[in-house]
Tab-separated table of C-alpha atoms in Angstrom:
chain	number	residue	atom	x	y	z
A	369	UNK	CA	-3.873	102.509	-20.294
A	370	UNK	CA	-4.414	103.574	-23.701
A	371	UNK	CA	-4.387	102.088	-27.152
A	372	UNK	CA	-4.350	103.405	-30.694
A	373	UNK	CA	-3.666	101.713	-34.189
A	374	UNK	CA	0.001	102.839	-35.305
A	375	UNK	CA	1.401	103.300	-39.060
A	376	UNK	CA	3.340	100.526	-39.126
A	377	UNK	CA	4.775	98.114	-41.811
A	378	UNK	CA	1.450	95.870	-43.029
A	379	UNK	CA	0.936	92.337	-44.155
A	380	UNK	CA	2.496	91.696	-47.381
A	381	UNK	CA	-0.963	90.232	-49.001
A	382	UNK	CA	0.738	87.286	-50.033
A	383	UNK	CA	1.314	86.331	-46.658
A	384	UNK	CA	-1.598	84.670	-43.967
A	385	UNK	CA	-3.174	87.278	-42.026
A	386	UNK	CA	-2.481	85.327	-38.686
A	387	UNK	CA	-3.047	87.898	-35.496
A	388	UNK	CA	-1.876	91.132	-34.258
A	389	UNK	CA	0.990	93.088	-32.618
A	390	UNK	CA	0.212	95.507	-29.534
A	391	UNK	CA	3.630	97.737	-29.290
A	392	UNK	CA	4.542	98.930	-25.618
A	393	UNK	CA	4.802	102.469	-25.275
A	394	UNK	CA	7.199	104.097	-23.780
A	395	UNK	CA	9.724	101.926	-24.901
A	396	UNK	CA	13.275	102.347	-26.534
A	397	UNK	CA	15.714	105.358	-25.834
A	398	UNK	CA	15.417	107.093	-22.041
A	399	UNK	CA	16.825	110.494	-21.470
A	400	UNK	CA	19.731	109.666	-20.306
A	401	UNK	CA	20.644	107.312	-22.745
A	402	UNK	CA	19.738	109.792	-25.492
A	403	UNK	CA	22.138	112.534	-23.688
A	404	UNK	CA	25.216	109.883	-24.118
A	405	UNK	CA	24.908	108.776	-27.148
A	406	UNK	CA	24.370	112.186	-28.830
A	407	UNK	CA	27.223	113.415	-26.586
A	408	UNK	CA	29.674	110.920	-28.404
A	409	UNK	CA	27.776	111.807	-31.733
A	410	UNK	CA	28.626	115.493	-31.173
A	411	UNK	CA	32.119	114.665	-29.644
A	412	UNK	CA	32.577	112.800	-33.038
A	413	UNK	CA	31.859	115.568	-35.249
A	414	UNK	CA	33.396	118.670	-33.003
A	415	UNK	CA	36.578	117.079	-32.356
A	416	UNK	CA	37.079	114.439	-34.897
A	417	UNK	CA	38.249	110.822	-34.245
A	418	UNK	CA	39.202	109.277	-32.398
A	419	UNK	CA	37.047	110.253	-29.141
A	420	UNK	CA	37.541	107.112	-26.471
A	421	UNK	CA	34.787	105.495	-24.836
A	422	UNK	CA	35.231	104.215	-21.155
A	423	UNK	CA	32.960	100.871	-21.510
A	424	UNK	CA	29.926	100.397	-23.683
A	425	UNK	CA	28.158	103.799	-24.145
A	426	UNK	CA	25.454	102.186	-23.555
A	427	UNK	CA	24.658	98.562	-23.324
A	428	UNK	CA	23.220	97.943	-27.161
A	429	UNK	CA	25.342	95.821	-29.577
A	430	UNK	CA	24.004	98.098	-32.492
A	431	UNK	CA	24.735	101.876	-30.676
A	432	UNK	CA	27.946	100.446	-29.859
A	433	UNK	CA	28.948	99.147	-33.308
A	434	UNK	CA	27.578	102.628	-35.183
A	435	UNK	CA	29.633	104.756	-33.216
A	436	UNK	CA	32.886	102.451	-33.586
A	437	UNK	CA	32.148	102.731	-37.289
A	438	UNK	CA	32.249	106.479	-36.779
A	439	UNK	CA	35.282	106.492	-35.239
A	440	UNK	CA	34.844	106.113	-31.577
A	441	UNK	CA	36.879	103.843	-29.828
A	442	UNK	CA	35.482	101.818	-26.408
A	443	UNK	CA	38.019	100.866	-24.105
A	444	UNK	CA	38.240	98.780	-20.360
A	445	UNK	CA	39.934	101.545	-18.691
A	446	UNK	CA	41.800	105.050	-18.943
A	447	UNK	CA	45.291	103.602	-19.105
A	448	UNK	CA	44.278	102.121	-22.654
A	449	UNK	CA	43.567	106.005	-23.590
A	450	UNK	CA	46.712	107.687	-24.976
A	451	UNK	CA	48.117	110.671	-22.698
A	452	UNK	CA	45.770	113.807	-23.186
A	453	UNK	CA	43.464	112.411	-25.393
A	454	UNK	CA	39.428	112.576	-25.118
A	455	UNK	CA	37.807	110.041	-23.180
A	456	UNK	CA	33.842	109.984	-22.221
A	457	UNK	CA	32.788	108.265	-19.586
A	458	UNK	CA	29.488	106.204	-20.191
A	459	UNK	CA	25.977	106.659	-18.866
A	460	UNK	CA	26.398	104.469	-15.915
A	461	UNK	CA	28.950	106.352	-14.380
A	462	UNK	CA	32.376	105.701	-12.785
A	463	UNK	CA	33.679	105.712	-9.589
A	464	UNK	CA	36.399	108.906	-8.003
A	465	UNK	CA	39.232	106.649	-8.454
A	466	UNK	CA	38.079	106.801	-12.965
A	467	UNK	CA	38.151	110.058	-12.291
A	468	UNK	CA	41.904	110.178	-10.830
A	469	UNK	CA	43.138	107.651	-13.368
A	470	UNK	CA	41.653	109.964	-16.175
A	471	UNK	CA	43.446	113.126	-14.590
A	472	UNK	CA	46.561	111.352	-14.291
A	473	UNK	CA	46.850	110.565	-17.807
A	474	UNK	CA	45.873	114.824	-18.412
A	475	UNK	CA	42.807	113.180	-20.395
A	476	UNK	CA	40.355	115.512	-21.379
A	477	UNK	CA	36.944	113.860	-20.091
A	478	UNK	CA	33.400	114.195	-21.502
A	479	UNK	CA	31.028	113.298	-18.408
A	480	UNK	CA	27.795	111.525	-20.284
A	481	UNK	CA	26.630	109.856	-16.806
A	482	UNK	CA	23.257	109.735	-16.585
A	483	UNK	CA	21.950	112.394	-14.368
A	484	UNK	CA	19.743	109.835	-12.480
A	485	UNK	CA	22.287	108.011	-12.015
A	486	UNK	CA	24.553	111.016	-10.379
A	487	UNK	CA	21.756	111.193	-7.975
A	488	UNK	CA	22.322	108.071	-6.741
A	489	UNK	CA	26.115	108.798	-6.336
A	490	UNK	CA	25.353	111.884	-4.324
A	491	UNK	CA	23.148	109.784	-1.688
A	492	UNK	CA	25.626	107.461	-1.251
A	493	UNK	CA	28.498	110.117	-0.672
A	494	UNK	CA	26.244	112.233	1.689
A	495	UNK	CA	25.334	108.443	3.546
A	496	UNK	CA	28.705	107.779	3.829
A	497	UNK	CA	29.637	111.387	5.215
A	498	UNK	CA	27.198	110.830	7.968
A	499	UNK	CA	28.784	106.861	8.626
A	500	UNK	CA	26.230	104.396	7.738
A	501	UNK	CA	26.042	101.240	6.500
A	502	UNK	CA	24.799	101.629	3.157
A	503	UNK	CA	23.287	98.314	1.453
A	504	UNK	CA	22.920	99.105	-2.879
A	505	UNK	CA	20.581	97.174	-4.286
A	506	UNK	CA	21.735	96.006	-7.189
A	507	UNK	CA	24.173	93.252	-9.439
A	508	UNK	CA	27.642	92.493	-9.117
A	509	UNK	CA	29.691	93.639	-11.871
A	510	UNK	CA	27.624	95.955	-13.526
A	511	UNK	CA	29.442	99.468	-14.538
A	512	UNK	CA	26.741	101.376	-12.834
A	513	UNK	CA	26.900	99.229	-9.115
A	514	UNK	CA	31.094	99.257	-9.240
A	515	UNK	CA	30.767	103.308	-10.466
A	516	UNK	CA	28.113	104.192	-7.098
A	517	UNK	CA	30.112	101.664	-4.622
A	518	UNK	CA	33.014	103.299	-5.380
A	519	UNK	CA	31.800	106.773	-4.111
A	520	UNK	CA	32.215	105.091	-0.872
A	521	UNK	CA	33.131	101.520	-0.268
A	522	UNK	CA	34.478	101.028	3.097
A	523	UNK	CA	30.339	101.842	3.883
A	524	UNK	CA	28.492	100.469	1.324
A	525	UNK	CA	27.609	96.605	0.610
A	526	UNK	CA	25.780	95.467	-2.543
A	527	UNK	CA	22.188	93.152	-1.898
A	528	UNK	CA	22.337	90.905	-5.326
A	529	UNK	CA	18.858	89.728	-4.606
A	530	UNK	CA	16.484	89.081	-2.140
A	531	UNK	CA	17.842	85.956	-0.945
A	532	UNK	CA	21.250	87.616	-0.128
A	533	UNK	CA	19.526	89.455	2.247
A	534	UNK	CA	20.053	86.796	5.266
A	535	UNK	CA	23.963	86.971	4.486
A	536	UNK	CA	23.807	90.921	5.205
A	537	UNK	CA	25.669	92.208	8.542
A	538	UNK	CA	25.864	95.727	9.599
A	539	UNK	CA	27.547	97.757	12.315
A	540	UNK	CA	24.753	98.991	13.841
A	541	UNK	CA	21.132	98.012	12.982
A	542	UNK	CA	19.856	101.590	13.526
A	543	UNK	CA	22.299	103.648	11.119
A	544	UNK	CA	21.612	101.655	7.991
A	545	UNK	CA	20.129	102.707	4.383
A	546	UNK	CA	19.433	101.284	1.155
A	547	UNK	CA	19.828	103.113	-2.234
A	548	UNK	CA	19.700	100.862	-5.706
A	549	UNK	CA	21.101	100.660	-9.418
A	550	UNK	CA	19.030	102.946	-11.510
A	551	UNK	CA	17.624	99.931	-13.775
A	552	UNK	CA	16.444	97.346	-11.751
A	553	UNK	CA	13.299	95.335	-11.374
A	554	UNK	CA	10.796	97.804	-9.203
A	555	UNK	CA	9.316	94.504	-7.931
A	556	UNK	CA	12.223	92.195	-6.950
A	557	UNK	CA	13.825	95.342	-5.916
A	558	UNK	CA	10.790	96.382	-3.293
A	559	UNK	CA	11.130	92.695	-2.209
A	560	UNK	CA	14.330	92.759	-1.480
A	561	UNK	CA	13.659	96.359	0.655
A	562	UNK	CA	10.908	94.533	2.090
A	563	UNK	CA	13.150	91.530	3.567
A	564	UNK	CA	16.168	93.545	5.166
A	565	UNK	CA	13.265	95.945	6.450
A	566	UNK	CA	12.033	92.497	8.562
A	567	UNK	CA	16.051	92.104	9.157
A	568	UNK	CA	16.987	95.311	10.005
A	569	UNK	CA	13.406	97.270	11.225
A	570	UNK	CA	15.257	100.917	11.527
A	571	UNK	CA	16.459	100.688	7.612
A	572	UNK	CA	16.004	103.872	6.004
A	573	UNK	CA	14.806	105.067	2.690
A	574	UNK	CA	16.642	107.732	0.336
A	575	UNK	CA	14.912	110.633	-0.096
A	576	UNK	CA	13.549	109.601	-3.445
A	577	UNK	CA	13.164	106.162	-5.374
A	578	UNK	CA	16.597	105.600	-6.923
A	579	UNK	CA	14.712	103.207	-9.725
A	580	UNK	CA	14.683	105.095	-13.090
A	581	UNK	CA	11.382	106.839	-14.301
A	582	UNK	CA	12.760	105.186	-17.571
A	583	UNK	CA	12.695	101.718	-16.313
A	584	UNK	CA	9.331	102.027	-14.279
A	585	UNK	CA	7.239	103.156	-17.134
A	586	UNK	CA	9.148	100.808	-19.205
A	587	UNK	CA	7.994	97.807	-17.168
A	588	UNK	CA	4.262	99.435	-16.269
A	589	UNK	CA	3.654	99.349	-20.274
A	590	UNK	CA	4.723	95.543	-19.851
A	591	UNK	CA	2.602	94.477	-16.892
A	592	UNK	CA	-0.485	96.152	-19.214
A	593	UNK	CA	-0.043	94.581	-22.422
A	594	UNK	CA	1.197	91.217	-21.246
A	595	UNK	CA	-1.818	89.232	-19.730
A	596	UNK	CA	-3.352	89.950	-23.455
A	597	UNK	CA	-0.068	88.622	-25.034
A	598	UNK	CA	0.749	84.899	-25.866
A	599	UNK	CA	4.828	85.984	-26.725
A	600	UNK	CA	6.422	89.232	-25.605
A	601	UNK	CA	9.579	90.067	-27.406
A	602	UNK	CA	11.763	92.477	-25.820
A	603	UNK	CA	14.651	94.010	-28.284
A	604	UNK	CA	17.927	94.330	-26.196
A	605	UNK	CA	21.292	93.388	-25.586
A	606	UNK	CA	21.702	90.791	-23.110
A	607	UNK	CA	24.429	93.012	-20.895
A	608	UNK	CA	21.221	95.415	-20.699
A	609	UNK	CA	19.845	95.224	-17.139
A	610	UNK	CA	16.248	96.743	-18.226
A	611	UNK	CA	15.643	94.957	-21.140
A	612	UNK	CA	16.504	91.649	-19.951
A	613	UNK	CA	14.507	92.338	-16.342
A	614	UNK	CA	11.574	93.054	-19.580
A	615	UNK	CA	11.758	89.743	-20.186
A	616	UNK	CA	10.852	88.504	-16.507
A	617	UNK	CA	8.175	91.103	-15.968
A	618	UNK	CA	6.055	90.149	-19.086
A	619	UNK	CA	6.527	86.394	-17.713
A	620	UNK	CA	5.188	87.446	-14.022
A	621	UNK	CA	2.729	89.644	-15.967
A	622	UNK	CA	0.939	86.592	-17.472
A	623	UNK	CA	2.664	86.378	-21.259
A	624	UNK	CA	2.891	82.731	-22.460
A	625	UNK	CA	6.304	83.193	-23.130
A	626	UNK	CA	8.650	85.987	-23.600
A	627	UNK	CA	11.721	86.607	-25.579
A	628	UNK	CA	14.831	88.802	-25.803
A	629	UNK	CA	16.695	89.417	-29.072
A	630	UNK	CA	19.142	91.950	-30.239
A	631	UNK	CA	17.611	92.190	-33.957
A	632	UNK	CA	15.014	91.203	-36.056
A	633	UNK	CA	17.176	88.379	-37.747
A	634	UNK	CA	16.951	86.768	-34.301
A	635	UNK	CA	13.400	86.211	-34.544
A	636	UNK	CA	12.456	82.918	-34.370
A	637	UNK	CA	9.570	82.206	-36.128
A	638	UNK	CA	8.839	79.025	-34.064
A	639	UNK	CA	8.353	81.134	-30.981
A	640	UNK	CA	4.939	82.347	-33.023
A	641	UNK	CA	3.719	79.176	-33.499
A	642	UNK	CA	-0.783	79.225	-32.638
A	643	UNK	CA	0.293	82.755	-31.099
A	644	UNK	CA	-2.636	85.690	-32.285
A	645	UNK	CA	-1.121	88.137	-30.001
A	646	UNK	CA	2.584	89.471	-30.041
A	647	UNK	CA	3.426	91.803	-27.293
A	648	UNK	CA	6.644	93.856	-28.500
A	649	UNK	CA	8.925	96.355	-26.198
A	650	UNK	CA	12.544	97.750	-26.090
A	651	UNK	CA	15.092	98.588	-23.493
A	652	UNK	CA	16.068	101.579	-22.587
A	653	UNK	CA	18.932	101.843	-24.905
A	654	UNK	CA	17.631	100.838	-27.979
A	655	UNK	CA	17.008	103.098	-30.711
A	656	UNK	CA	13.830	103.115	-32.824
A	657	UNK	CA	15.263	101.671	-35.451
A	658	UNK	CA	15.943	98.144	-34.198
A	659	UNK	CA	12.093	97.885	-33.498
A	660	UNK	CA	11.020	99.060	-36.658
A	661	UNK	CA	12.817	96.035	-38.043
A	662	UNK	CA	11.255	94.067	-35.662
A	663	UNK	CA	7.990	95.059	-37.016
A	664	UNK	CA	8.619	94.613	-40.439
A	665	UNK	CA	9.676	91.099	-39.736
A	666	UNK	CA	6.399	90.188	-37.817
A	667	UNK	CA	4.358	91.995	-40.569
A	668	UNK	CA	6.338	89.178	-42.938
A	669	UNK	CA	4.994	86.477	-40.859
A	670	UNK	CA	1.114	87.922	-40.793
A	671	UNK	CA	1.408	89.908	-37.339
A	672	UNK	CA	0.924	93.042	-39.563
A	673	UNK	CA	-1.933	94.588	-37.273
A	674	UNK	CA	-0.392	96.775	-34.758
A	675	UNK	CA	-1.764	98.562	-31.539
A	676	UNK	CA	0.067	100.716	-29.635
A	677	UNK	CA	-0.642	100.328	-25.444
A	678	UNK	CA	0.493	103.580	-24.092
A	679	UNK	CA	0.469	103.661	-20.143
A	680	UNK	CA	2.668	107.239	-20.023
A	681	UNK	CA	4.451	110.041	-21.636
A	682	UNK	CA	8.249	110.527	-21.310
A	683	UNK	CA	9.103	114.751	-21.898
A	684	UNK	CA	12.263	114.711	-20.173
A	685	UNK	CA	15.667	115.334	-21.923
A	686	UNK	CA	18.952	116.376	-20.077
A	687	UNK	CA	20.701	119.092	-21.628
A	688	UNK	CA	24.386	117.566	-22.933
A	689	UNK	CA	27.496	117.277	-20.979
A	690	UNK	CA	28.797	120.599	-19.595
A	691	UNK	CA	32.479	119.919	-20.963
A	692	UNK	CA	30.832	119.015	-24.441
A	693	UNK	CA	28.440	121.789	-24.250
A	694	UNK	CA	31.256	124.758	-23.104
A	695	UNK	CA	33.343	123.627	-26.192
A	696	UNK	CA	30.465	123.965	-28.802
A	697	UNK	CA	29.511	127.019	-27.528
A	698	UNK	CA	33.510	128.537	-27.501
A	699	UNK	CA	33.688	127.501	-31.824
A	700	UNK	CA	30.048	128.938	-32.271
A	701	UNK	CA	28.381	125.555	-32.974
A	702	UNK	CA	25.151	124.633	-31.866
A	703	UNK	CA	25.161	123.113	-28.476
A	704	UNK	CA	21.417	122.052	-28.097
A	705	UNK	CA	19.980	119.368	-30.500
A	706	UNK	CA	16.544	118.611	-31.983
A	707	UNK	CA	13.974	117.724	-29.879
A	708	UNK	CA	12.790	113.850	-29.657
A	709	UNK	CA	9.359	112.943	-29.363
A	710	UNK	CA	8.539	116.674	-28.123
A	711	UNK	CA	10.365	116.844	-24.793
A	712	UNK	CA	11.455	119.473	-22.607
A	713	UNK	CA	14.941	120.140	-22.141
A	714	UNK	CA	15.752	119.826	-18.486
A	715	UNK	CA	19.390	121.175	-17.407
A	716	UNK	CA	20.493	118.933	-15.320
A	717	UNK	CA	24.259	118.018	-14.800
A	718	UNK	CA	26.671	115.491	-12.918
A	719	UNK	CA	28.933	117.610	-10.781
């Protein structure tokens, strides 16, 4: 772990110098968010609006809401799309029968799924091809668990939690996997390995963890700065898997207490009270921005002091949707975009 002083808003000297922030880094946008929300940025200005949205983007209130304003348009599902008109699908992914749907209508589909996420699909497909039982770790519901059971869902079951484990049957004990949703808890999701491993003692492993670099670093950065922390805040929106399993980690990490809020305004300034430390993080889908705010606030209240605790460096970006990326290319417009935060642009694409 390292730590460094960051330029950051300071305390107005009005105000009483009360303690100090120490800023988790990495925090904020992953790669894969980054590739989806530029894609609809780019979509935006190559096509003009409207461009549909399948689902959120990206699960933040304030990506969402700047991209509506420009003219995007999120919808449930394809048959709220008009016939031949541009949908993207989000970064969690969707299942074949989205796909099907979206060809039915003749819509012409931008593919921002997260690469990572892709992988995941794959496994389960090539699973399913050789007929296990696949169990997907993973919640209910969530756009990126329906989108990977749907690659194959006469053989796969999803494990909500460890203690859903004892309610798990199979067809036979020996020909049975696990895989996961990209975003989970690396903890509650190696106990819950850890429990149908003692139920079923032949489970296999994929061939690589399916948890998201993203999301690991994200929560290492959390388990460092915590135990020195007596409030974490976590900026994210609550339908955000990794920012609200932030929350819980800084809690098992040893913060006093720990917080989740959507923007600065939601800052409570009782949560501060006799607090000298104020651990701050973001999801995986929040943009810089939102923390900044954040900052500023906390400077307003005396926590003005801020310390970066830097346990890695993210390099990664995925290059942008091959449908997205073909059309720039065919008017002469740029089809790369600027570099964040120095990484290296990886070409990696859902097929």
């Amino acid at each position: 772990m390292t730590s460094a002083a960051v330029d950051r808003p300071s305390v107005d000297a009005s105000a009483p110098r009360r303690g100090r922030v120490l800023l988790a880094a990495p925090r904020g946008y992953c790669a894969g968010v980054d590739r989806a929300v530029v894609a609809v940025e780019k979509a935006l200005e190559h096509y003009g609006a409207p461009v549909y949205v399948r689902k959120e983007i990206v699960h933040n209130k304030h990506v969402v809401e700047t991209l509506a304003a420009r003219g995007a348009v999120f919808v449930d599902e394809t048959d709220e799309v008009p016939e031949g008109a541009r949908l993207v699908f989000s970064a969690h992914g969707v299942s074949p029968a989205v796909r099907s749907a979206a060809d039915a209508r003749g819509l012409q589909t931008i593919d921002a799924t997260c690469p990572l996420v892709t992988k995941v699909h794959k496994e389960a497909v090539r699973f399913a091809a050789d007929d296990m039982d696949i169990l997907l770790i993973g919640h209910d519901g969530h756009e990126e668990v329906e989108g990977t059971q749907g690659e194959a869902p006469e053989h796969i079951q999803v494990v909500n939690s460890p203690d859903a484990v004892d309610g798990i049957e199979v067809r036979d004990p020996e020909r049975v996997v696990w895989i996961s949703q990209t975003t989970l808890s690396v903890d509650e999701t190696m106990e819950t390995v850890r429990r149908l491993r003692e139920k079923f003692p032949h489970l296999q492993d994929p061939p690589s963890d399916d948890i998201c670099y993203a999301t690991q670093n994200r929560q290492v950065a959390v388990k460092k700065m915590a135990p020195a922390c007596d409030v974490v805040i976590t900026v994210g929106s609550l339908n955000s898997s990794n920012s609200v399993r932030l929350v819980e980690v800084a809690l098992d990490a040893g913060a006093r207490t720990s917080y989740r809020i959507d923007r600065a305004e939601e800052l409570d300034p009782a949560w501060l009270e006799g607090a000298t430390t104020v651990g701050v993080t973001s999801g995986a889908s929040v943009p810089e921005v939102l923390v900044d705010e954040l900052l500023a606030r906390l400077a307003g209240l005396g926590f003005g002091d801020v310390e970066e605790v830097r346990t890695a460096t993210e390099d990664l970006m995925f290059s942008l949707p091959r449908e997205l990326r073909t059309d720039l290319r065919a008017a002469g417009a740029p089809d790369a975009r600027p570099r964040r935060e120095g990484r290296r642009s990886l070409d990696v694409q859902p097929v």
